[in-house]
């Protein structure tokens, strides 16, 4: 069947329509026409793949996307247009909000910007292999280099590939390897399924890094969980953003593109009023500390112990006396702390019903909602609009070559 692509969906698949059906096709860009093989059909939609292109887009830059970069084949400027459109369309569709969005925030580094990646380890035959999982298949693909990760991480990948080539490693308790950098130094975290790990000493004698940890994760699906033990080097990576000092620990959250993160934080800072704030889902209290220049008082709340340890250390280093880092669940702390404004930066699932109820029953002067998921963001905003009005919607392109989005929404009490 011949189809024309009219749009790209949330996952970068091409959207095509024919005879009342919507088809989601791999590796076809807006404006492209192709002969397509349908691989799966549902009631009124289906999935498929390209057999042969009839017309290619002038904005196609590569023949294929990559397993970790699903917009790698699309021109960088068009990636920005895609995010702008997706933001507008999602707000319109889910919450019937028809509003202009501000100019997208980004920098000029479309590659080599990531400061953290996780590699998978899997036994193939009788030897461990290191790489990334190819889409869905769980087949391991050796990564020679990573086009989105910074140079420090790419050097770490080289070291690890050499090690896996040199020794026939066999202990399957090693599951994942996370590499993190501050653009200068490398932290490597070896995630194992059991505390006992037979090849630990061998690996430690071969690998050089600023900081090396073992992380023993009880739940297999988690990249990093459970207990972290420092095996070699320094306990944390030092980092400076916007003139403030931070410390990165193995499982603590930290944004993975420092350049664009600084731009995002600067834009948030512009909106800050001289009032008290809850910095909810705070990670290492980065936002809390940055806004402390303008805010009266900030309470930064996060549920992760490593993040709060890192927050406390940097609040001390930065000598800030109007920021307090608090370990706990936002759902509980939001009712215990007396504040006038809130900054939310939740995980992909967005805000819970309980939190929405709290912010509706006690309207706060200002809410700044930073989100990495347009759908849950629109869903939540839809519930707030009888008490709050939207002042600004600001898309942020944090992750070039991918469909990942970041968005800042500024709301005031009506
Ligand atoms: C997107 S990150 C926030 C990042 C942070 N604002 C920053 O800019 O670096 C989400 C954070 O929410 C935290 N978190 C998840 N569920 C939570 C909960 N119920 N209560 C408090 N924090 C939570 C995670 O530990 C993680 O640090």
CSV table of C-alpha atoms and ligand atoms in Angstrom, one decimal, residues 253-255 265 279 281-284 286-287 301-304 307 328-330 345-347, ligand 1:
chain,number,residue,atom,x,y,z
A,253,UNK,CA,18.8,12.5,40.2
A,254,UNK,CA,20.5,15.1,38.1
A,255,UNK,CA,19.5,16.6,34.8
A,265,UNK,CA,16.8,27.1,35.4
A,279,UNK,CA,10.5,23.0,45.4
A,281,UNK,CA,10.5,16.7,43.4
A,282,UNK,CA,13.6,18.6,44.0
A,283,UNK,CA,16.4,16.1,43.2
A,284,UNK,CA,19.6,17.8,44.6
A,286,UNK,CA,19.1,22.5,42.2
A,287,UNK,CA,16.1,24.7,41.4
A,301,UNK,CA,11.5,18.0,49.0
A,302,UNK,CA,12.6,14.7,47.4
A,303,UNK,CA,12.1,11.1,48.3
A,304,UNK,CA,15.6,9.9,47.3
A,307,UNK,CA,19.5,13.4,46.3
A,328,UNK,CA,10.0,12.8,52.1
A,329,UNK,CA,7.0,12.3,49.9
A,330,UNK,CA,5.6,15.4,48.2
A,345,UNK,CA,9.2,18.9,38.6
A,346,UNK,CA,7.6,15.4,38.9
A,347,UNK,CA,8.5,12.1,37.2
B,1,LIG,C1,12.4,15.0,37.3
B,1,LIG,S1,13.3,14.7,38.7
B,1,LIG,C2,13.4,16.3,39.5
B,1,LIG,C3,14.6,17.0,39.2
B,1,LIG,C4,15.0,18.3,39.9
B,1,LIG,N1,13.9,19.2,40.1
B,1,LIG,C5,16.1,18.9,39.0
B,1,LIG,O1,15.9,19.9,38.3
B,1,LIG,O2,17.2,18.3,39.1
B,1,LIG,C6,12.1,14.0,39.7
B,1,LIG,C7,12.4,13.7,41.2
B,1,LIG,O3,11.3,13.3,41.9
B,1,LIG,C8,11.7,12.5,43.0
B,1,LIG,N2,10.4,11.8,43.4
B,1,LIG,C9,9.7,10.9,42.8
B,1,LIG,N3,8.6,10.6,43.5
B,1,LIG,C10,8.6,11.4,44.6
B,1,LIG,C11,7.7,11.6,45.7
B,1,LIG,N4,6.6,10.9,45.8
B,1,LIG,N5,8.0,12.6,46.6
B,1,LIG,C12,9.2,13.3,46.5
B,1,LIG,N6,10.1,13.1,45.5
B,1,LIG,C13,9.8,12.2,44.5
B,1,LIG,C14,12.8,11.6,42.3
B,1,LIG,O4,13.6,11.1,43.4
B,1,LIG,C15,13.5,12.7,41.4
B,1,LIG,O5,14.6,13.2,42.1
